Amino acid sequence: MTSLALSKTVISSDVVGSSGGRRRQSHLDTAHDLVLDKAFAAAAKADGAMGSAFRRVDGDSATIVIDAAVSRAWVLADFVLREVVLALGEVNQTAGEEYRLRLRMAVDFGEVVSDPPHVQGDAVVGAARLRDAKALREAMSGSPRAQLGLIVSDRFHREVVVHGERGLDADVFCPVDVDVKTYSERGWVYLPGTASESTPAVNPLPHNQSALSASDRRAVNAEVFNVFEDRVYAPHGVFGVVRDRRG
């Protein structure tokens, strides 16, 4: 517990269309919790970076606060765009259309005061306002097959996304105006899994590692041929055998 403001990354998540009867709402809230549980567990196996993260669930929404020691590019690319997306797919695999979970998720960073179960700060408020942005709601309504609607703050996009670390692609984010209550800023929207996008192809590397050396890349490329993982996320991947034409 601390009363001092510290720089942290904030994720705000909310269930899309959680109304529709108590049974459906209860199912979606439980599924939301399960998705986050799976994403946290997968991140822990890969790197353990989320072990110190704070998570608070309020009905159909959740707030996650992550220490600044964890790379913000890792949080977005590895945790949100890989682990959360994979967990959503797993949870929805056996769900009927009426019970399919869809999430709006916002990411921001800034000074945060943590006093569990309470967290305060502009980044906490900003993430919640971004999550409720009209443009994000409309984007999800216009893409009914999208399971995740993501929005990041202008600062996060400028200081994290555009640098391309962890495979992030700034070109897939669209700028939008966000006016919610007293919050009026630019946000950047991205809907993974839709026909017009390309999810960053990232590897489960440590959260504080931004690039591989040339020798490391050769080692990884050599391993690709004889190592199989239990999960592979490659929506645009082509797998096959290449015949050696030498000689």
C-alpha positions as a LaTeX table, in Angstrom:
\begin{tabular}{lrrr}
\hline
Residue & $x$ (\AA) & $y$ (\AA) & $z$ (\AA) \\
\hline
Met1 & 0.00 & 0.00 & 0.00 \\
Thr2 & 1.26 & 3.47 & $-0.80$ \\
Ser3 & $-0.09$ & 7.01 & $-0.63$ \\
Leu4 & 2.48 & 8.24 & $-3.15$ \\
Ala5 & 1.64 & 8.62 & $-6.82$ \\
Leu6 & 3.72 & 6.30 & $-9.00$ \\
Ser7 & 3.84 & 5.92 & $-12.76$ \\
Lys8 & 1.79 & 2.89 & $-13.81$ \\
Thr9 & $-0.01$ & 1.42 & $-16.80$ \\
Val10 & $-3.79$ & 1.16 & $-16.48$ \\
Ile11 & $-6.15$ & $-1.17$ & $-18.35$ \\
Ser12 & $-9.90$ & $-0.67$ & $-18.12$ \\
Ser13 & $-12.11$ & $-3.47$ & $-19.40$ \\
Asp14 & $-15.87$ & $-3.70$ & $-19.81$ \\
Val15 & $-18.32$ & $-6.28$ & $-21.15$ \\
Val16 & $-20.16$ & $-5.27$ & $-24.32$ \\
Gly17 & $-23.95$ & $-5.63$ & $-24.08$ \\
Ser18 & $-24.04$ & $-7.24$ & $-20.65$ \\
Ser19 & $-27.79$ & $-6.64$ & $-20.25$ \\
Gly20 & $-30.38$ & $-9.11$ & $-21.45$ \\
Gly21 & $-31.45$ & $-11.01$ & $-18.37$ \\
Arg22 & $-29.80$ & $-12.08$ & $-15.13$ \\
Arg23 & $-28.65$ & $-15.45$ & $-16.44$ \\
Arg24 & $-26.93$ & $-13.93$ & $-19.48$ \\
Gln25 & $-25.38$ & $-11.11$ & $-17.44$ \\
Ser26 & $-24.09$ & $-13.57$ & $-14.85$ \\
His27 & $-22.60$ & $-15.75$ & $-17.59$ \\
Leu28 & $-20.84$ & $-12.82$ & $-19.28$ \\
Asp29 & $-19.47$ & $-11.47$ & $-15.99$ \\
Thr30 & $-18.11$ & $-14.93$ & $-15.13$ \\
Ala31 & $-16.65$ & $-15.30$ & $-18.62$ \\
His32 & $-14.97$ & $-11.89$ & $-18.28$ \\
Asp33 & $-13.31$ & $-13.01$ & $-15.05$ \\
Leu34 & $-12.25$ & $-16.27$ & $-16.69$ \\
Val35 & $-10.67$ & $-14.47$ & $-19.65$ \\
Leu36 & $-8.61$ & $-12.29$ & $-17.31$ \\
Asp37 & $-7.66$ & $-15.33$ & $-15.20$ \\
Lys38 & $-6.44$ & $-17.17$ & $-18.31$ \\
Ala39 & $-4.56$ & $-14.14$ & $-19.61$ \\
Phe40 & $-2.84$ & $-13.58$ & $-16.25$ \\
Ala41 & $-1.95$ & $-17.27$ & $-15.97$ \\
Ala42 & $-0.50$ & $-17.39$ & $-19.48$ \\
Ala43 & 1.50 & $-14.22$ & $-18.88$ \\
Ala44 & 2.83 & $-15.67$ & $-15.64$ \\
Lys45 & 4.07 & $-18.79$ & $-17.45$ \\
Ala46 & 5.73 & $-16.76$ & $-20.18$ \\
Asp47 & 7.38 & $-14.13$ & $-18.06$ \\
Gly48 & 5.79 & $-13.53$ & $-14.68$ \\
Ala49 & 5.63 & $-9.79$ & $-15.32$ \\
Met50 & 1.99 & $-9.49$ & $-14.25$ \\
Gly51 & 2.59 & $-11.06$ & $-10.85$ \\
Ser52 & 2.55 & $-7.69$ & $-9.08$ \\
Ala53 & $-0.36$ & $-6.25$ & $-11.06$ \\
Phe54 & $-3.45$ & $-5.06$ & $-9.21$ \\
Arg55 & $-6.85$ & $-6.17$ & $-10.50$ \\
Arg56 & $-10.25$ & $-4.96$ & $-9.32$ \\
Val57 & $-13.53$ & $-6.26$ & $-10.70$ \\
Asp58 & $-16.68$ & $-4.16$ & $-10.45$ \\
Gly59 & $-19.60$ & $-6.14$ & $-11.87$ \\
Asp60 & $-19.10$ & $-6.26$ & $-15.63$ \\
Ser61 & $-15.98$ & $-4.04$ & $-15.65$ \\
Ala62 & $-12.42$ & $-4.43$ & $-14.41$ \\
Thr63 & $-9.45$ & $-2.19$ & $-13.68$ \\
Ile64 & $-5.89$ & $-3.49$ & $-13.95$ \\
Val65 & $-2.90$ & $-1.47$ & $-12.71$ \\
Ile66 & 0.62 & $-2.53$ & $-13.73$ \\
Asp67 & 3.94 & $-1.28$ & $-12.40$ \\
Ala68 & 6.07 & 0.95 & $-14.63$ \\
Ala69 & 8.87 & $-1.65$ & $-14.41$ \\
Val70 & 6.84 & $-3.74$ & $-16.86$ \\
Ser71 & 7.35 & $-2.56$ & $-20.44$ \\
Arg72 & 4.26 & $-0.78$ & $-21.72$ \\
Ala73 & 4.83 & $-2.23$ & $-25.19$ \\
Trp74 & 4.84 & $-5.69$ & $-23.59$ \\
Val75 & 1.59 & $-4.95$ & $-21.76$ \\
Leu76 & $-0.18$ & $-4.00$ & $-24.99$ \\
Ala77 & 1.38 & $-6.47$ & $-27.44$ \\
Asp78 & 1.92 & $-9.53$ & $-25.27$ \\
Phe79 & $-0.73$ & $-9.29$ & $-22.57$ \\
Val80 & $-3.65$ & $-7.58$ & $-24.33$ \\
Leu81 & $-3.17$ & $-8.42$ & $-28.00$ \\
Arg82 & $-1.94$ & $-11.97$ & $-27.45$ \\
Glu83 & $-3.04$ & $-13.42$ & $-24.11$ \\
Val84 & $-6.40$ & $-11.63$ & $-23.79$ \\
Val85 & $-7.25$ & $-12.30$ & $-27.46$ \\
Leu86 & $-6.34$ & $-15.98$ & $-27.11$ \\
Ala87 & $-8.30$ & $-16.31$ & $-23.86$ \\
Leu88 & $-11.36$ & $-14.69$ & $-25.46$ \\
Gly89 & $-11.21$ & $-17.20$ & $-28.29$ \\
Glu90 & $-10.95$ & $-20.12$ & $-25.86$ \\
Val91 & $-13.82$ & $-18.95$ & $-23.65$ \\
Asn92 & $-16.08$ & $-18.23$ & $-26.63$ \\
Gln93 & $-15.30$ & $-21.49$ & $-28.39$ \\
Thr94 & $-18.10$ & $-23.35$ & $-26.64$ \\
Ala95 & $-20.44$ & $-20.39$ & $-26.09$ \\
Gly96 & $-23.62$ & $-19.90$ & $-28.06$ \\
Glu97 & $-24.11$ & $-16.66$ & $-29.97$ \\
Glu98 & $-26.24$ & $-15.13$ & $-27.21$ \\
Tyr99 & $-23.55$ & $-15.83$ & $-24.62$ \\
Arg100 & $-20.50$ & $-14.84$ & $-26.68$ \\
Leu101 & $-18.26$ & $-12.50$ & $-24.69$ \\
Arg102 & $-17.12$ & $-9.25$ & $-26.29$ \\
Leu103 & $-14.97$ & $-6.69$ & $-24.50$ \\
Arg104 & $-14.11$ & $-3.02$ & $-24.76$ \\
Met105 & $-10.63$ & $-2.42$ & $-23.39$ \\
Ala106 & $-8.69$ & 0.81 & $-22.90$ \\
Val107 & $-5.02$ & 1.38 & $-22.05$ \\
Asp108 & $-3.40$ & 4.51 & $-20.63$ \\
Phe109 & $-0.53$ & 5.35 & $-18.27$ \\
Gly110 & 0.35 & 8.01 & $-15.76$ \\
Glu111 & 0.65 & 8.76 & $-12.07$ \\
Val112 & $-1.54$ & 6.47 & $-9.97$ \\
Val113 & $-2.15$ & 6.34 & $-6.22$ \\
Ser114 & $-2.73$ & 2.76 & $-5.08$ \\
Asp115 & $-4.52$ & 2.03 & $-1.82$ \\
Pro116 & $-6.17$ & $-1.39$ & $-2.48$ \\
Pro117 & $-8.95$ & $-1.89$ & $-3.18$ \\
His118 & $-8.89$ & 1.73 & $-4.33$ \\
Val119 & $-6.82$ & 3.26 & $-7.12$ \\
Gln120 & $-6.86$ & 6.89 & $-8.16$ \\
Gly121 & $-5.25$ & 9.10 & $-10.75$ \\
Asp122 & $-5.75$ & 10.68 & $-14.14$ \\
Ala123 & $-4.73$ & 7.47 & $-15.92$ \\
Val124 & $-7.41$ & 5.50 & $-14.06$ \\
Val125 & $-10.07$ & 8.04 & $-15.02$ \\
Gly126 & $-8.70$ & 8.39 & $-18.54$ \\
Ala127 & $-8.78$ & 4.65 & $-19.20$ \\
Ala128 & $-12.38$ & 4.45 & $-18.01$ \\
Arg129 & $-13.42$ & 7.39 & $-20.21$ \\
Leu130 & $-11.61$ & 5.96 & $-23.25$ \\
Arg131 & $-13.34$ & 2.62 & $-22.70$ \\
Asp132 & $-16.72$ & 4.35 & $-22.79$ \\
Ala133 & $-15.93$ & 6.41 & $-25.89$ \\
Lys134 & $-18.78$ & 6.66 & $-28.40$ \\
Ala135 & $-16.39$ & 5.93 & $-31.27$ \\
Leu136 & $-15.32$ & 2.64 & $-29.68$ \\
Arg137 & $-18.92$ & 1.62 & $-29.02$ \\
Glu138 & $-19.83$ & 2.41 & $-32.62$ \\
Ala139 & $-16.82$ & 0.50 & $-33.93$ \\
Met140 & $-17.91$ & $-2.59$ & $-31.99$ \\
Ser141 & $-21.51$ & $-2.21$ & $-33.16$ \\
Gly142 & $-20.30$ & $-1.97$ & $-36.75$ \\
Ser143 & $-18.13$ & $-5.10$ & $-36.39$ \\
Pro144 & $-20.34$ & $-7.67$ & $-34.64$ \\
Arg145 & $-17.78$ & $-10.46$ & $-35.09$ \\
Ala146 & $-15.04$ & $-8.52$ & $-33.29$ \\
Gln147 & $-14.46$ & $-9.99$ & $-29.84$ \\
Leu148 & $-12.23$ & $-7.17$ & $-28.58$ \\
Gly149 & $-12.43$ & $-3.44$ & $-29.13$ \\
Leu150 & $-9.21$ & $-1.76$ & $-28.05$ \\
Ile151 & $-8.52$ & 1.94 & $-27.54$ \\
Val152 & $-5.33$ & 3.59 & $-26.29$ \\
Ser153 & $-4.75$ & 7.17 & $-25.22$ \\
Asp154 & $-3.03$ & 9.60 & $-27.53$ \\
Arg155 & $-0.05$ & 9.70 & $-25.19$ \\
Phe156 & 0.19 & 5.91 & $-25.13$ \\
His157 & 0.00 & 5.77 & $-28.91$ \\
Arg158 & 2.62 & 8.50 & $-29.32$ \\
Glu159 & 5.08 & 7.24 & $-26.71$ \\
Val160 & 4.60 & 3.48 & $-27.06$ \\
Val161 & 2.76 & 2.26 & $-30.15$ \\
Val162 & 4.48 & 4.32 & $-32.85$ \\
His163 & 7.91 & 2.99 & $-31.87$ \\
Gly164 & 6.91 & $-0.51$ & $-32.98$ \\
Glu165 & 8.41 & $-2.46$ & $-30.10$ \\
Arg166 & 7.11 & $-6.01$ & $-29.53$ \\
Gly167 & 5.69 & $-6.01$ & $-33.06$ \\
Leu168 & 3.18 & $-3.20$ & $-32.50$ \\
Asp169 & 1.89 & $-1.67$ & $-35.74$ \\
Ala170 & 0.76 & 1.95 & $-35.49$ \\
Asp171 & $-0.95$ & 1.72 & $-38.89$ \\
Val172 & $-3.76$ & $-0.51$ & $-37.57$ \\
Phe173 & $-4.88$ & 2.10 & $-35.02$ \\
Cys174 & $-7.42$ & 4.72 & $-36.13$ \\
Pro175 & $-7.60$ & 8.16 & $-34.45$ \\
Val176 & $-10.91$ & 9.14 & $-32.84$ \\
Asp177 & $-12.20$ & 12.00 & $-30.73$ \\
Val178 & $-13.18$ & 11.04 & $-27.20$ \\
Asp179 & $-15.60$ & 13.28 & $-25.30$ \\
Val180 & $-16.93$ & 11.59 & $-22.16$ \\
Lys181 & $-18.05$ & 13.75 & $-19.26$ \\
Thr182 & $-15.17$ & 16.18 & $-18.60$ \\
Tyr183 & $-12.65$ & 14.08 & $-20.55$ \\
Ser184 & $-11.90$ & 15.40 & $-24.04$ \\
Glu185 & $-8.89$ & 13.88 & $-25.79$ \\
Arg186 & $-7.85$ & 11.93 & $-28.86$ \\
Gly187 & $-7.84$ & 8.14 & $-28.70$ \\
Trp188 & $-6.70$ & 5.39 & $-31.05$ \\
Val189 & $-8.99$ & 2.46 & $-31.84$ \\
Tyr190 & $-8.05$ & $-1.03$ & $-33.02$ \\
Leu191 & $-10.29$ & $-4.09$ & $-33.46$ \\
Pro192 & $-8.17$ & $-7.27$ & $-33.53$ \\
Gly193 & $-9.56$ & $-10.11$ & $-35.60$ \\
Thr194 & $-11.40$ & $-8.01$ & $-38.15$ \\
Ala195 & $-10.72$ & $-8.40$ & $-41.86$ \\
Ser196 & $-8.83$ & $-5.13$ & $-42.25$ \\
Glu197 & $-6.31$ & $-5.58$ & $-39.47$ \\
Ser198 & $-3.14$ & $-7.45$ & $-38.72$ \\
Thr199 & $-2.48$ & $-8.51$ & $-35.13$ \\
Pro200 & 1.12 & $-7.89$ & $-34.07$ \\
Ala201 & 3.18 & $-11.07$ & $-34.39$ \\
Val202 & 5.00 & $-11.15$ & $-31.06$ \\
Asn203 & 6.92 & $-13.84$ & $-29.25$ \\
Pro204 & 6.61 & $-14.71$ & $-25.53$ \\
Leu205 & 9.86 & $-12.94$ & $-24.64$ \\
Pro206 & 10.65 & $-11.14$ & $-21.36$ \\
His207 & 8.72 & $-7.93$ & $-20.78$ \\
Asn208 & 11.93 & $-5.91$ & $-20.51$ \\
Gln209 & 13.49 & $-7.18$ & $-23.75$ \\
Ser210 & 12.78 & $-5.01$ & $-26.79$ \\
Ala211 & 14.87 & $-6.71$ & $-29.46$ \\
Leu212 & 16.96 & $-9.78$ & $-30.26$ \\
Ser213 & 20.59 & $-9.71$ & $-31.25$ \\
Ala214 & 21.60 & $-11.18$ & $-34.61$ \\
Ser215 & 22.98 & $-14.32$ & $-32.92$ \\
Asp216 & 19.79 & $-14.73$ & $-30.90$ \\
Arg217 & 17.68 & $-14.43$ & $-34.04$ \\
Arg218 & 19.71 & $-17.19$ & $-35.70$ \\
Ala219 & 19.21 & $-19.41$ & $-32.66$ \\
Val220 & 15.47 & $-18.76$ & $-32.63$ \\
Asn221 & 15.18 & $-19.42$ & $-36.37$ \\
Ala222 & 17.00 & $-22.73$ & $-35.93$ \\
Glu223 & 14.68 & $-23.75$ & $-33.11$ \\
Val224 & 11.53 & $-23.08$ & $-35.16$ \\
Phe225 & 12.05 & $-26.32$ & $-37.05$ \\
Asn226 & 12.10 & $-28.63$ & $-34.05$ \\
Val227 & 10.06 & $-26.99$ & $-31.30$ \\
Phe228 & 6.27 & $-27.12$ & $-31.11$ \\
Glu229 & 4.26 & $-24.98$ & $-28.74$ \\
Asp230 & 0.84 & $-25.96$ & $-27.44$ \\
Arg231 & $-0.69$ & $-22.73$ & $-28.79$ \\
Val232 & 0.11 & $-20.77$ & $-31.91$ \\
Tyr233 & $-1.56$ & $-17.48$ & $-32.83$ \\
Ala234 & $-0.88$ & $-16.85$ & $-36.52$ \\
Pro235 & $-4.06$ & $-15.64$ & $-38.27$ \\
His236 & $-2.16$ & $-14.85$ & $-41.47$ \\
Gly237 & 0.44 & $-17.62$ & $-41.22$ \\
Val238 & 1.08 & $-20.15$ & $-43.97$ \\
Phe239 & 2.52 & $-23.47$ & $-42.87$ \\
Gly240 & 4.06 & $-25.96$ & $-45.26$ \\
Val241 & 7.18 & $-27.70$ & $-46.47$ \\
Val242 & 9.79 & $-26.06$ & $-48.66$ \\
Arg243 & 11.72 & $-28.39$ & $-50.94$ \\
Asp244 & 15.46 & $-27.87$ & $-50.98$ \\
Arg245 & 16.33 & $-27.21$ & $-54.64$ \\
Arg246 & 20.07 & $-27.05$ & $-54.10$ \\
Gly247 & 22.15 & $-29.52$ & $-56.13$ \\
\hline
\end{tabular}
